[in-house]
Short mmCIF file of C-alpha atoms (C1' of nucleotides) in Angstrom, two decimals:
data_model
loop_
_atom_site.label_atom_id
_atom_site.label_comp_id
_atom_site.label_asym_id
_atom_site.label_seq_id
_atom_site.Cartn_x
_atom_site.Cartn_y
_atom_site.Cartn_z
CA MET A 1 24.91 21.29 -21.03
CA SER A 2 21.92 19.12 -21.58
CA THR A 3 19.24 21.40 -22.94
CA ARG A 4 16.71 18.92 -21.64
CA ARG A 5 14.18 19.85 -24.30
CA PRO A 6 14.84 18.10 -27.64
CA VAL A 7 16.19 14.89 -26.16
CA ARG A 8 13.96 11.86 -26.20
CA HIS A 9 15.42 8.41 -25.96
CA ALA A 10 13.63 5.12 -25.96
CA THR A 11 14.84 4.30 -22.48
CA THR A 12 11.75 4.78 -20.38
CA ALA A 13 9.33 5.16 -23.24
CA ARG A 14 6.56 2.89 -24.46
CA ARG A 15 7.32 -0.47 -22.95
CA THR A 16 6.07 -2.47 -20.06
CA PRO A 17 7.97 -0.74 -17.30
CA THR A 18 10.14 -2.86 -15.07
CA PRO A 19 9.65 -2.63 -11.31
CA ALA A 20 13.00 -0.88 -11.08
CA LEU A 21 11.92 1.79 -13.53
CA LEU A 22 8.62 2.32 -11.75
CA GLU A 23 10.54 2.75 -8.55
CA LEU A 24 12.81 5.35 -10.14
CA VAL A 25 9.91 7.37 -11.47
CA ALA A 26 7.97 7.01 -8.24
CA GLY A 27 10.97 8.24 -6.30
CA ARG A 28 10.99 11.42 -8.29
CA PHE A 29 7.32 12.05 -7.74
CA ARG A 30 7.86 11.37 -4.08
CA ALA A 31 10.52 14.05 -4.03
CA LEU A 32 7.76 16.50 -4.93
CA GLY A 33 5.31 14.95 -2.51
CA GLU A 34 6.30 17.07 0.43
CA PRO A 35 5.09 20.60 1.20
CA ALA A 36 8.49 21.62 2.52
CA ARG A 37 10.21 20.67 -0.70
CA LEU A 38 7.59 22.35 -2.84
CA GLY A 39 8.13 25.44 -0.74
CA ILE A 40 11.84 25.27 -1.44
CA LEU A 41 11.25 24.99 -5.17
CA HIS A 42 8.89 27.92 -4.99
CA ALA A 43 11.48 29.97 -3.18
CA LEU A 44 14.00 29.19 -5.93
CA GLU A 45 11.59 30.22 -8.65
CA HIS A 46 13.18 33.65 -9.06
CA GLY A 47 16.80 32.66 -8.84
CA PRO A 48 19.42 30.71 -6.90
CA LEU A 49 19.63 31.00 -3.13
CA SER A 50 22.07 29.87 -0.49
CA VAL A 51 21.04 27.53 2.28
CA THR A 52 21.02 30.36 4.77
CA ALA A 53 18.79 32.45 2.52
CA LEU A 54 16.48 29.48 2.12
CA VAL A 55 16.28 29.04 5.87
CA GLU A 56 14.87 32.55 6.09
CA ARG A 57 12.41 32.32 3.21
CA THR A 58 11.09 28.89 4.04
CA GLY A 59 11.21 28.98 7.82
CA LEU A 60 12.61 25.47 7.88
CA GLY A 61 15.32 24.39 10.27
CA GLN A 62 18.80 24.35 8.77
CA ALA A 63 19.38 20.64 9.18
CA ASN A 64 15.95 19.79 7.93
CA LEU A 65 16.34 22.09 4.96
CA SER A 66 19.70 20.63 4.10
CA LYS A 67 18.25 17.15 4.03
CA HIS A 68 15.40 18.21 1.78
CA LEU A 69 17.90 19.85 -0.53
CA GLN A 70 19.85 16.60 -0.76
CA GLN A 71 16.70 14.81 -1.82
CA LEU A 72 15.78 17.43 -4.38
CA HIS A 73 19.31 17.28 -5.71
CA ALA A 74 19.33 13.50 -5.85
CA ALA A 75 16.08 13.65 -7.80
CA GLY A 76 17.61 16.14 -10.20
CA PHE A 77 15.30 19.02 -9.40
CA VAL A 78 17.91 21.43 -8.10
CA SER A 79 21.55 22.08 -8.92
CA ARG A 80 24.27 22.87 -6.42
CA SER A 81 27.21 25.27 -6.73
CA ARG A 82 29.67 26.76 -4.27
CA ARG A 83 30.05 30.49 -3.92
CA GLY A 84 32.73 31.21 -1.36
CA MET A 85 31.60 29.70 1.89
CA PHE A 86 28.03 29.43 0.67
CA VAL A 87 26.30 26.81 -1.39
CA ASP A 88 23.79 28.07 -3.86
CA TYR A 89 20.90 25.93 -4.94
CA ALA A 90 18.91 26.60 -8.08
CA LEU A 91 16.13 25.00 -10.07
CA ALA A 92 17.72 22.46 -12.38
CA ASP A 93 15.51 23.38 -15.32
CA ALA A 94 12.13 24.70 -16.34
CA ASP A 95 10.46 21.31 -16.36
CA VAL A 96 10.26 21.43 -12.60
CA LEU A 97 7.87 24.35 -12.74
CA ARG A 98 6.04 22.69 -15.61
CA LEU A 99 5.30 19.70 -13.42
CA CYS A 100 4.04 21.88 -10.61
CA GLU A 101 1.92 23.98 -12.95
CA LEU A 102 0.36 20.90 -14.47
CA MET A 103 -0.46 19.63 -11.01
CA CYS A 104 -1.81 22.98 -9.86
CA GLY A 105 -3.95 23.19 -12.97
CA ARG A 106 -5.51 19.84 -12.11
CA LEU A 107 -6.07 21.01 -8.57
CA ASP A 108 -7.77 24.20 -9.72
CA ASP A 109 -10.09 22.26 -11.95
CA ASP A 110 -10.99 19.80 -9.24
CA LEU A 111 -11.53 22.50 -6.66
CA ALA A 112 -13.74 24.40 -9.08
CA ALA A 113 -15.69 21.25 -9.84
CA THR A 114 -16.12 20.52 -6.15
CA GLN A 115 -17.36 24.02 -5.48
CA ALA A 116 -19.78 23.76 -8.36
CA VAL A 117 -21.25 20.65 -6.80
CA MET A 118 -21.30 21.97 -3.27
CA ALA A 119 -22.88 25.33 -4.12
CA PRO A 120 -24.10 25.37 -7.73
CA GLN A 121 -26.00 28.64 -7.57
CA ARG A 122 -23.76 30.66 -5.30
CA ARG A 123 -21.20 33.06 -6.78
CA SER A 124 -18.27 32.29 -4.55
CA ALA A 125 -17.86 30.43 -1.30
CA MET B 1 -17.75 17.47 -18.52
CA SER B 2 -14.78 19.52 -17.51
CA THR B 3 -12.53 19.51 -20.52
CA ARG B 4 -9.64 20.16 -18.18
CA ARG B 5 -7.70 21.92 -20.91
CA PRO B 6 -8.80 25.55 -21.37
CA VAL B 7 -9.65 26.19 -17.76
CA ARG B 8 -7.20 28.19 -15.71
CA HIS B 9 -8.31 30.02 -12.62
CA ALA B 10 -6.28 32.20 -10.34
CA THR B 11 -6.75 29.88 -7.41
CA THR B 12 -3.39 28.21 -7.11
CA ALA B 13 -1.59 30.47 -9.52
CA ARG B 14 1.13 33.01 -8.94
CA ARG B 15 0.96 33.84 -5.28
CA THR B 16 2.84 32.86 -2.19
CA PRO B 17 1.29 29.47 -1.59
CA THR B 18 -0.28 28.81 1.77
CA PRO B 19 0.84 25.76 3.74
CA ALA B 20 -2.54 24.21 3.08
CA LEU B 21 -2.15 24.61 -0.66
CA LEU B 22 1.35 23.18 -0.60
CA GLU B 23 -0.01 20.21 1.28
CA LEU B 24 -2.72 19.69 -1.31
CA VAL B 25 -0.28 19.77 -4.20
CA ALA B 26 2.22 17.62 -2.34
CA GLY B 27 -0.49 15.08 -1.64
CA ARG B 28 -1.14 14.70 -5.32
CA PHE B 29 2.51 14.21 -6.13
CA ARG B 30 2.70 11.69 -3.33
CA ALA B 31 -0.15 9.79 -4.95
CA LEU B 32 2.18 9.26 -7.91
CA GLY B 33 5.15 8.51 -5.69
CA GLU B 34 4.51 4.82 -5.44
CA PRO B 35 5.49 2.15 -7.98
CA ALA B 36 2.30 0.20 -7.40
CA ARG B 37 0.12 3.18 -8.26
CA LEU B 38 2.18 4.06 -11.31
CA GLY B 39 1.74 0.47 -12.40
CA ILE B 40 -2.01 0.82 -12.03
CA LEU B 41 -2.06 3.97 -14.11
CA HIS B 42 0.03 2.24 -16.73
CA ALA B 43 -2.39 -0.65 -16.81
CA LEU B 44 -5.25 1.78 -17.39
CA GLU B 45 -3.46 3.50 -20.23
CA HIS B 46 -5.39 1.60 -22.89
CA GLY B 47 -8.81 1.74 -21.35
CA PRO B 48 -10.90 1.17 -18.21
CA LEU B 49 -10.46 -1.98 -16.18
CA SER B 50 -12.32 -3.60 -13.32
CA VAL B 51 -10.62 -4.25 -10.01
CA THR B 52 -10.43 -7.95 -10.79
CA ALA B 53 -8.80 -7.25 -14.12
CA LEU B 54 -6.34 -4.92 -12.43
CA VAL B 55 -5.48 -7.61 -9.91
CA GLU B 56 -4.36 -9.81 -12.79
CA ARG B 57 -2.42 -7.19 -14.73
CA THR B 58 -0.67 -5.64 -11.77
CA GLY B 59 -0.15 -8.68 -9.61
CA LEU B 60 -1.21 -6.73 -6.54
CA GLY B 61 -3.39 -8.19 -3.82
CA GLN B 62 -7.04 -7.24 -4.05
CA ALA B 63 -7.22 -5.34 -0.77
CA ASN B 64 -3.97 -3.59 -1.44
CA LEU B 65 -5.07 -2.66 -4.93
CA SER B 66 -8.37 -1.35 -3.67
CA LYS B 67 -6.62 0.96 -1.25
CA HIS B 68 -4.34 2.28 -3.94
CA LEU B 69 -7.34 2.89 -6.14
CA GLN B 70 -8.99 4.90 -3.38
CA GLN B 71 -5.93 7.08 -3.15
CA LEU B 72 -5.70 7.58 -6.89
CA HIS B 73 -9.38 8.42 -6.94
CA ALA B 74 -9.09 10.84 -4.05
CA ALA B 75 -6.25 12.54 -5.88
CA GLY B 76 -8.38 12.80 -8.98
CA PHE B 77 -6.23 10.60 -11.20
CA VAL B 78 -8.79 7.90 -11.88
CA SER B 79 -12.56 7.84 -12.24
CA ARG B 80 -14.87 5.17 -10.92
CA SER B 81 -18.02 3.71 -12.47
CA ARG B 82 -20.12 0.64 -11.80
CA ARG B 83 -20.76 -1.93 -14.49
CA GLY B 84 -23.00 -4.60 -13.13
CA MET B 85 -21.25 -6.16 -10.21
CA PHE B 86 -17.92 -4.73 -11.28
CA VAL B 87 -16.35 -1.38 -10.69
CA ASP B 88 -14.41 0.03 -13.57
CA TYR B 89 -11.57 2.41 -13.03
CA ALA B 90 -10.21 4.66 -15.76
CA LEU B 91 -7.69 7.43 -16.16
CA ALA B 92 -9.43 10.66 -15.25
CA ASP B 93 -7.85 12.59 -18.10
CA ALA B 94 -4.82 12.87 -20.33
CA ASP B 95 -2.88 15.10 -17.96
CA VAL B 96 -2.04 12.07 -15.88
CA LEU B 97 0.02 10.62 -18.69
CA ARG B 98 1.47 14.04 -19.40
CA LEU B 99 2.84 14.21 -15.90
CA CYS B 100 4.37 10.77 -16.17
CA GLU B 101 5.86 11.51 -19.56
CA LEU B 102 7.39 14.71 -18.31
CA MET B 103 8.91 12.85 -15.41
CA CYS B 104 10.15 10.02 -17.60
CA GLY B 105 11.70 12.52 -19.95
CA ARG B 106 13.66 14.00 -17.09
CA LEU B 107 14.73 10.55 -16.02
CA ASP B 108 15.89 9.65 -19.51
CA ASP B 109 17.95 12.79 -19.71
CA ASP B 110 19.53 12.23 -16.33
CA LEU B 111 20.29 8.60 -17.04
CA ALA B 112 21.86 9.55 -20.34
CA ALA B 113 23.92 12.23 -18.64
CA THR B 114 25.06 9.80 -15.99
CA GLN B 115 26.07 7.26 -18.58
CA ALA B 116 27.93 9.91 -20.50
CA VAL B 117 29.95 10.70 -17.40
CA MET B 118 30.52 7.09 -16.41
CA ALA B 119 31.62 5.89 -19.84
CA PRO B 120 32.18 8.82 -22.19
CA GLN B 121 33.82 6.87 -24.97
CA ARG B 122 31.83 3.66 -24.87
CA ARG B 123 28.86 3.17 -27.19
CA SER B 124 26.50 1.52 -24.76
CA ALA B 125 26.90 -0.15 -21.43
"C1'" DT C 1 -34.76 -14.47 0.83
"C1'" DG C 2 -30.37 -16.77 0.84
"C1'" DG C 3 -26.13 -17.45 -1.23
"C1'" DC C 4 -22.44 -15.70 -4.10
"C1'" DG C 5 -18.96 -13.03 -6.56
"C1'" DG C 6 -16.82 -8.47 -6.64
"C1'" DT C 7 -15.26 -4.67 -3.98
"C1'" DA C 8 -14.26 -2.00 0.15
"C1'" DT C 9 -12.86 -1.54 4.96
"C1'" DA C 10 -10.54 -2.81 9.65
"C1'" DA C 11 -6.88 -4.34 12.25
"C1'" DC C 12 -2.28 -5.34 12.35
"C1'" DC C 13 2.79 -5.33 11.59
"C1'" DA C 14 6.90 -3.73 9.29
"C1'" DT C 15 9.15 -0.09 7.37
"C1'" DA C 16 9.97 4.57 5.74
"C1'" DT C 17 9.96 9.41 6.47
"C1'" DC C 18 9.97 13.85 8.82
"C1'" DG C 19 11.63 17.13 12.16
"C1'" DG C 20 14.81 18.35 15.80
"C1'" DC C 21 19.17 18.06 18.29
"C1'" DA C 22 23.88 17.53 18.45
"C1'" DT C 23 27.85 17.28 15.96
"C1'" DA C 24 31.05 16.69 12.13
"C1'" DC C 25 32.92 18.61 7.86
"C1'" DG C 26 34.89 22.31 4.81
"C1'" DG C 27 36.36 26.84 3.65
"C1'" DT C 28 37.57 31.36 5.12
"C1'" DT C 29 39.73 34.82 7.85
"C1'" DA C 30 42.66 36.45 11.48
"C1'" DT D 1 47.09 27.12 12.98
"C1'" DA D 2 43.03 28.44 15.48
"C1'" DA D 3 38.64 30.29 15.65
"C1'" DC D 4 34.53 30.82 12.99
"C1'" DC D 5 30.75 30.53 9.77
"C1'" DG D 6 27.97 27.93 6.55
"C1'" DT D 7 26.60 23.40 5.39
"C1'" DA D 8 26.10 18.39 5.88
"C1'" DT D 9 25.35 14.18 8.57
"C1'" DG D 10 24.13 10.77 12.40
"C1'" DC D 11 20.93 9.68 15.71
"C1'" DC D 12 16.46 9.76 17.81
"C1'" DG D 13 11.30 9.79 18.64
"C1'" DA D 14 6.88 10.49 16.45
"C1'" DT D 15 4.10 9.67 12.72
"C1'" DA D 16 2.69 8.06 8.17
"C1'" DT D 17 2.45 4.59 4.71
"C1'" DG D 18 2.37 -0.06 2.34
"C1'" DG D 19 1.18 -4.97 2.43
"C1'" DT D 20 -1.39 -8.85 4.40
"C1'" DT D 21 -5.29 -11.18 6.52
"C1'" DA D 22 -9.87 -11.28 7.90
"C1'" DT D 23 -14.17 -9.48 7.37
"C1'" DA D 24 -17.93 -6.35 6.09
"C1'" DC D 25 -20.58 -4.40 2.25
"C1'" DC D 26 -23.37 -4.65 -1.93
"C1'" DG D 27 -25.44 -5.71 -6.18
"C1'" DC D 28 -26.97 -9.90 -8.62
"C1'" DC D 29 -29.18 -14.38 -9.29
"C1'" DA D 30 -31.32 -18.85 -7.95
#
DNA sequence: TGGCGGTATAACCATATCGGCATACGGTTA
DNA sequence: TAACCGTATGCCGATATGGTTATACCGCCA
């Protein structure tokens, strides 16, 4: 349910945003503003994983990981589902990766620009 | 310079991200993870503004605002330029708004979904 | 050159957040 | 039901971050 793509309400769009709305949006960006959580999302890129599996791939402590997963879930970036004794987490939708790719694209550009300034004539360094 | 659009290096793309890279990306998301800074970006949506002008539109204290502007600038979201005694800040590019729109779209969807669950038969509440 | 308006920085406090430890919760299996 | 495994939560110390006040910096103009 919720294809996420065609929907577009007027809720958050095109108006002077209230402080409460800004806080909501900011909270979601903040959820991505942590290397550990980005690592989790990256680990989920190729399919759902249980908490235990995520502990291995990310190297995070179990408790710590669990807390990060709660935050990602609260922000709507991952979905939760039980499988026997395990709990599988998965990327909620493709927009998550879109956000990261957009951000990475910006980073690439800026890094390239910085390099160009720092060493204009060198090939790579 | 730097059209930002067609460029796409291999730097951050498609590889197991190093901790340092994750930190870089996370830092940029964190720069957007603050209502005050989102408010600043919103204020700049229709054109460059000086710090003084931003103080008025955002209601932030001057020192506070200045610090937020430094962070946004460091993250590459705004550009700086002197005009006489003033310093004008402007959105660095259109991707900034793209990121916010993507995030707002997600929020809209989630809010709609929540409402649908909370009051399936009501029209609006 | 001195004063002034605009902007940035420093020092400070309050609060939020992360990571780790211990432990509680929830299913599953014996 | 009891023991057990996977997951979540409460508490703590360390650190980071935001907001305020005071002050330093820096072009401009008299």
